[in-house]
Coordinates of C-alpha atoms and ligand atoms in Angstrom, one line a residue:
M1 CA 132.5 127.4 103.2
V2 CA 130.7 124.6 105.0
K3 CA 127.5 125.2 107.0
F4 CA 126.6 122.4 109.4
V5 CA 122.9 121.7 109.9
K6 CA 120.9 119.4 112.1
V7 CA 118.2 118.6 109.5
P8 CA 118.3 118.6 105.7
P9 CA 117.0 121.7 103.9
A10 CA 113.3 121.7 103.5
H11 CA 112.8 124.2 100.7
V12 CA 112.8 124.0 96.9
R13 CA 115.9 125.6 95.3
Y14 CA 116.3 127.2 91.9
V15 CA 119.7 126.2 90.8
P16 CA 121.6 128.2 88.1
A17 CA 123.3 126.2 85.4
S18 CA 127.0 125.8 85.7
D19 CA 127.6 127.7 82.5
E20 CA 125.6 130.7 83.6
L21 CA 127.4 133.7 84.9
A22 CA 129.0 133.4 88.3
S23 CA 127.3 136.6 89.3
K24 CA 124.0 134.8 89.3
L25 CA 125.1 132.6 92.1
S26 CA 123.7 133.4 95.5
A27 CA 125.6 132.9 98.8
E28 CA 123.5 129.8 99.3
D29 CA 124.7 128.3 96.0
V30 CA 128.4 128.5 96.9
E31 CA 127.9 127.4 100.5
Q32 CA 128.3 123.7 101.3
V33 CA 125.5 122.4 103.5
A34 CA 126.6 119.4 105.6
E35 CA 124.5 117.3 108.0
I36 CA 126.5 115.2 110.4
F37 CA 125.5 111.6 111.3
H38 CA 127.3 109.3 113.6
T39 CA 127.7 105.6 112.9
P40 CA 129.1 102.8 115.0
L41 CA 130.8 101.1 112.1
T42 CA 132.2 97.6 112.7
G43 CA 134.9 97.3 110.1
A44 CA 136.8 94.2 109.0
Y45 CA 140.3 93.6 107.6
T46 CA 140.6 90.6 105.2
W47 CA 143.9 88.7 105.2
N48 CA 143.0 86.4 102.4
Y49 CA 143.8 88.0 99.1
R50 CA 142.8 85.0 96.9
E51 CA 139.7 85.2 94.7
S52 CA 137.0 83.0 96.3
D53 CA 133.8 83.8 94.6
K54 CA 133.8 83.6 90.8
T55 CA 130.4 85.4 90.3
L56 CA 131.4 88.4 92.5
R57 CA 134.8 88.6 90.7
K58 CA 133.2 88.5 87.3
L59 CA 130.8 91.3 88.3
Y60 CA 133.8 93.3 89.5
K61 CA 135.7 92.8 86.3
L62 CA 132.7 93.7 84.2
G63 CA 132.4 96.9 86.2
K64 CA 135.9 97.9 85.4
E65 CA 135.7 96.9 81.7
R66 CA 132.4 98.6 81.0
N67 CA 133.1 101.8 83.0
W68 CA 131.8 105.0 81.5
N69 CA 132.7 108.6 81.9
A70 CA 130.0 111.3 82.1
D71 CA 132.4 113.8 80.4
F72 CA 132.8 111.7 77.3
D73 CA 129.9 109.2 77.1
V74 CA 127.1 111.7 77.5
D75 CA 126.2 114.3 75.0
W76 CA 125.5 117.3 77.3
N77 CA 124.9 119.5 74.2
K78 CA 121.5 117.8 73.7
T79 CA 118.7 120.2 74.6
Y80 CA 115.1 119.8 75.4
P81 CA 112.6 122.7 75.6
H82 CA 110.9 123.6 78.9
T83 CA 107.9 124.6 76.8
S84 CA 107.2 120.9 76.3
S85 CA 106.2 118.4 78.9
P86 CA 109.1 116.4 80.4
M87 CA 107.0 113.2 80.0
V88 CA 106.1 111.5 76.7
E89 CA 102.6 112.2 75.3
G90 CA 99.8 109.9 76.1
G91 CA 100.5 109.1 79.8
E92 CA 97.7 109.3 82.3
N93 CA 97.6 112.2 84.8
P94 CA 96.4 111.3 88.3
Y95 CA 95.6 114.9 89.0
E96 CA 93.3 115.5 86.0
T97 CA 90.1 115.5 88.1
W98 CA 91.6 117.3 91.1
P99 CA 90.1 120.9 91.2
S100 CA 93.4 122.4 92.5
F101 CA 95.1 121.1 89.4
A102 CA 92.2 121.5 86.9
N103 CA 91.9 125.2 87.8
L104 CA 95.5 125.9 86.7
S105 CA 96.2 127.5 83.4
D106 CA 98.0 125.4 80.7
K107 CA 101.2 127.3 81.5
E108 CA 100.9 126.5 85.2
K109 CA 100.1 122.8 84.5
L110 CA 103.3 122.6 82.4
A111 CA 105.2 124.2 85.3
F112 CA 103.6 121.7 87.7
G113 CA 104.8 118.9 85.4
W114 CA 108.3 120.2 85.5
H115 CA 108.2 120.5 89.2
S116 CA 107.0 116.9 89.5
H117 CA 109.9 115.9 87.2
A118 CA 112.4 117.9 89.3
W119 CA 111.1 116.2 92.4
T120 CA 111.6 112.7 90.9
M121 CA 115.1 113.5 89.6
S122 CA 116.0 115.1 93.0
Q123 CA 115.0 111.9 94.8
F124 CA 117.1 109.9 92.4
L125 CA 120.0 112.3 93.2
H126 CA 119.6 112.1 97.0
G127 CA 119.2 108.3 96.8
E128 CA 122.4 108.1 94.8
Q129 CA 124.2 110.1 97.5
G130 CA 122.8 107.6 100.0
A131 CA 124.2 104.7 97.9
L132 CA 127.6 106.5 97.7
L133 CA 127.8 106.8 101.5
V134 CA 126.5 103.2 102.2
S135 CA 128.7 101.5 99.6
S136 CA 131.8 103.3 101.1
Q137 CA 130.8 101.9 104.5
L138 CA 130.4 98.5 103.0
T139 CA 133.9 98.6 101.6
S140 CA 135.1 98.7 105.3
C141 CA 132.4 96.4 106.7
A142 CA 132.2 93.6 104.1
P143 CA 133.9 90.6 105.7
T144 CA 135.3 89.1 102.5
Y145 CA 138.0 90.1 100.0
D146 CA 135.7 89.8 96.9
G147 CA 132.9 91.7 98.8
K148 CA 135.3 94.6 99.6
L149 CA 136.6 94.9 96.0
Y150 CA 133.1 95.0 94.6
A151 CA 131.9 97.5 97.2
A152 CA 134.8 99.8 96.4
S153 CA 134.0 99.6 92.6
Q154 CA 130.4 100.3 93.4
T155 CA 131.4 103.4 95.4
F156 CA 133.0 104.8 92.3
D157 CA 129.9 103.9 90.3
E158 CA 127.7 105.8 92.8
A159 CA 130.0 108.8 92.7
R160 CA 129.4 109.0 88.9
H161 CA 125.6 108.6 89.4
V162 CA 125.6 111.5 91.9
E163 CA 127.6 113.5 89.3
V164 CA 125.2 112.8 86.3
F165 CA 122.0 113.4 88.2
G166 CA 123.4 116.5 89.9
R167 CA 124.6 117.9 86.6
Y168 CA 121.3 117.1 84.8
L169 CA 119.3 118.9 87.6
T170 CA 121.6 121.9 87.6
D171 CA 122.2 122.4 83.9
K172 CA 118.9 121.1 82.4
V173 CA 116.1 121.3 85.0
G174 CA 117.1 124.2 87.2
V175 CA 115.0 123.2 90.2
M176 CA 116.1 121.0 93.1
Y177 CA 113.8 119.5 95.7
P178 CA 114.9 118.5 99.2
V179 CA 115.2 114.8 100.1
N180 CA 111.8 113.2 100.7
R181 CA 111.4 112.4 104.4
H182 CA 110.6 108.7 103.9
L183 CA 113.7 108.2 101.8
K184 CA 115.8 110.2 104.4
A185 CA 114.4 108.1 107.3
L186 CA 115.5 104.9 105.6
L187 CA 118.9 106.3 104.6
D188 CA 119.4 107.4 108.2
K189 CA 118.5 104.0 109.5
I190 CA 120.8 102.2 107.1
L191 CA 123.8 104.6 107.6
T192 CA 123.7 104.5 111.4
D193 CA 122.9 100.8 112.0
P194 CA 125.9 99.0 113.3
R195 CA 125.1 95.7 111.5
W196 CA 126.7 95.6 108.1
D197 CA 124.2 93.1 106.7
L198 CA 121.3 95.4 107.5
K199 CA 123.0 98.1 105.6
F200 CA 123.4 95.6 102.8
I201 CA 119.8 94.5 102.8
G202 CA 118.5 98.1 103.0
M203 CA 120.7 99.4 100.2
Q204 CA 121.5 96.6 97.8
L205 CA 118.2 94.7 98.0
I206 CA 115.5 97.4 98.8
I207 CA 116.7 100.8 97.6
E208 CA 118.7 99.6 94.6
S209 CA 116.1 97.1 93.4
L210 CA 113.5 99.9 93.6
A211 CA 115.8 102.3 91.9
L212 CA 116.5 99.8 89.1
A213 CA 112.7 99.4 88.4
A214 CA 112.2 103.2 88.7
F215 CA 114.9 103.9 86.2
H216 CA 113.4 101.5 83.7
V217 CA 110.0 103.2 84.1
Q218 CA 111.6 106.6 83.8
K219 CA 113.5 105.6 80.7
A220 CA 110.1 104.6 79.1
I221 CA 108.3 107.8 80.0
A222 CA 111.0 110.5 79.8
A223 CA 110.7 112.8 76.8
D224 CA 114.2 114.3 77.1
P225 CA 116.6 112.1 75.0
L226 CA 119.6 113.2 77.1
L227 CA 117.9 111.9 80.3
R228 CA 117.2 108.6 78.5
D229 CA 120.9 108.3 77.6
I230 CA 121.9 109.0 81.3
L231 CA 119.4 106.5 82.6
E232 CA 120.7 103.9 80.1
L233 CA 124.2 104.2 81.6
V234 CA 123.2 104.3 85.2
T235 CA 120.8 101.4 84.8
R236 CA 123.7 99.2 83.5
D237 CA 125.6 99.8 86.8
E238 CA 122.6 99.4 89.0
A239 CA 121.7 96.0 87.4
R240 CA 125.2 94.8 88.5
H241 CA 124.9 96.2 92.0
V242 CA 121.6 94.4 92.5
A243 CA 123.1 91.2 91.2
F244 CA 126.0 91.6 93.6
G245 CA 123.5 92.2 96.5
V246 CA 121.4 89.1 95.7
T247 CA 124.5 86.8 95.2
Y248 CA 126.3 88.0 98.4
M249 CA 123.3 88.1 100.7
E250 CA 122.0 84.7 99.6
Q251 CA 125.3 83.1 100.7
F252 CA 125.6 85.1 103.9
L253 CA 122.0 84.6 105.2
K254 CA 122.4 80.8 105.0
S255 CA 125.0 81.2 107.8
L256 CA 122.5 82.9 110.2
A257 CA 120.3 81.3 112.8
P258 CA 116.5 81.3 112.1
N259 CA 115.8 84.1 114.7
E260 CA 118.5 86.3 113.1
I261 CA 117.0 85.7 109.7
E262 CA 113.6 86.7 111.1
E263 CA 114.9 89.9 112.4
R264 CA 116.3 90.8 109.0
A265 CA 113.0 89.8 107.3
Q266 CA 111.1 92.2 109.5
F267 CA 113.6 94.9 108.8
A268 CA 113.2 94.4 105.0
F269 CA 109.5 94.6 105.3
E270 CA 109.6 97.8 107.2
A271 CA 112.0 99.2 104.6
C272 CA 109.5 98.2 101.9
R273 CA 106.7 100.0 103.7
V274 CA 108.7 103.2 104.0
M275 CA 109.7 103.1 100.3
R276 CA 106.1 102.6 99.2
E277 CA 105.3 106.0 100.8
R278 CA 108.4 107.6 99.3
I279 CA 106.8 107.4 95.9
V280 CA 104.1 110.0 96.6
P281 CA 105.3 113.6 95.6
T282 CA 103.7 115.4 98.6
D283 CA 106.5 117.9 98.5
V284 CA 105.4 119.1 95.1
F285 CA 101.8 119.5 96.3
E286 CA 103.0 121.5 99.3
H287 CA 105.1 123.7 97.1
H288 CA 102.1 124.6 95.0
G289 CA 99.9 125.3 98.0
F290 CA 97.7 122.2 97.3
D291 CA 96.0 120.2 100.0
V292 CA 98.7 117.6 100.8
E293 CA 96.5 115.0 102.3
E294 CA 94.0 115.2 99.4
G295 CA 96.8 115.0 96.9
R296 CA 98.2 111.9 98.6
R297 CA 94.8 110.3 98.7
R298 CA 94.3 111.0 95.0
F299 CA 97.7 109.8 94.0
L300 CA 97.3 106.5 95.9
A301 CA 93.7 106.0 94.7
A302 CA 94.6 106.5 91.0
G303 CA 94.5 103.1 89.3
Q304 CA 97.5 103.7 87.1
M305 CA 99.6 104.9 90.0
D306 CA 98.7 101.7 91.9
S307 CA 100.2 99.7 89.0
F308 CA 103.1 102.1 88.8
R309 CA 103.8 101.6 92.5
N310 CA 103.5 97.9 92.2
L311 CA 105.7 97.8 89.2
L312 CA 108.4 99.3 91.3
F313 CA 108.3 96.3 93.5
T314 CA 108.6 93.7 90.7
R315 CA 112.4 93.5 91.4
I316 CA 112.4 93.8 95.2
M317 CA 110.0 91.0 95.8
P318 CA 111.7 88.2 93.8
N319 CA 115.1 89.3 95.1
L320 CA 113.9 89.1 98.8
N321 CA 112.4 85.7 98.0
K322 CA 115.6 84.5 96.4
V323 CA 117.8 85.4 99.4
G324 CA 115.3 83.9 101.9
L325 CA 113.8 87.0 103.5
L326 CA 110.2 86.3 102.7
T327 CA 109.6 84.2 105.8
A328 CA 106.3 82.7 106.8
A329 CA 105.9 85.5 109.4
V330 CA 106.2 88.4 106.9
R331 CA 104.4 86.9 103.9
P332 CA 100.9 87.9 105.2
K333 CA 102.1 91.5 105.7
Y334 CA 103.3 91.7 102.0
E335 CA 100.0 90.0 101.1
E336 CA 98.2 92.9 102.7
L337 CA 100.1 95.4 100.6
G338 CA 99.3 93.3 97.5
L339 CA 103.0 92.6 96.8
M340 CA 103.2 88.8 97.2
A341 CA 102.1 88.3 93.6
F342 CA 105.5 89.5 92.5
A343 CA 107.6 87.1 94.6
G344 CA 107.7 84.4 91.9
L345 CA 109.0 86.7 89.1
P346 CA 112.6 86.2 87.8
N347 CA 115.1 87.5 90.3
D348 CA 118.4 89.4 89.8
G349 CA 120.4 86.5 91.0
E350 CA 119.7 84.9 87.6
I351 CA 122.4 87.0 85.8
N352 CA 122.1 87.7 82.1
W353 CA 125.9 87.9 81.5
A354 CA 125.5 88.8 77.8
E355 CA 123.4 91.8 78.8
F356 CA 126.0 92.9 81.4
D357 CA 128.7 92.6 78.8
K358 CA 127.0 94.8 76.2
P359 CA 129.4 97.5 74.9
L360 CA 128.6 101.1 75.9
P361 CA 126.0 102.9 73.8
G362 CA 128.7 104.4 71.7
Y363 CA 128.5 108.2 72.0
V364 CA 131.9 109.7 72.4
A365 CA 132.3 113.5 72.8
A366 CA 134.6 115.3 70.5
A367 CA 138.0 116.1 72.1
E368 CA 138.2 119.7 73.1
Ligands
FE2_1 FE1 123.5 104.3 91.8
FE2_2 FE1 123.8 101.4 92.9

């Protein structure tokens, strides 16, 4: 049964694991919630079936060769207790001095930690769905043969990413947060804009570069070995997607007039500003009855969170620089956010082919 809605769900859901009894499912669990969007898509056929870009074709071939399957390449039997923190020991806690947090019992603090984790994982999941929808649009819109093949292979990658994060949240976390409004606003803009290259910039250069950095951070701080395995597999694909984005956009933008490039540079900046806000887990504060504005202020003021936020931009900035979207007009705006310092770091157009060609980690589930 499908229920059509005008806005995404706004409440936290407790999701029963798929191996739990069907009797535990509520009507809401079996109901499919769909939110309609309209898009004026400008598609393109390609009548040239000859390979024209060696880098794109090599990325496409690697994607096929190093494909993984969540049913066999992930050991879903691995367990991690909810009586332990989902984060590795020793990390700093930005809420330590916040009375609303300090007054919680140890048990409540642990529950808050799991909710924060569920929120992060939920945003990964919703972002992956966004990537699935956008890459399927790009398959139609990309004007070249190599671009279409790659976008199609990425669409299948994103389907598997939605699958693994969805399964992890359902079977291992049990709590699902709604999509963060900043992430949703950017996804809405990307999905409904008629210009394919803006979709491309928003998804391949901004959201995916940020996701790639966020997955690396999460891999370092996640205590659950199963989650680290999942992130390892997803990160391999994302690294290819971002390399595709940088390579394709660098070539395309060279064909645009300066005023058209400027328009895209402004769009990229706006997207970065929105993504910077998306990192604050205000939905978790709200759910726990905390003062949302105070929580936001504390989160943004905490020194380590500042470096964490900035760390997430260490891939976006050099990639925007590489494709030519850090124009003289937008540089001062990035400067104001303290992000220009990252522009000179290595970019994802400098492909490490040996890394991309690494065999899969090696776990193979026993045949049933
Ligand atoms: Fe993805
Ligand atoms: Fe991706």
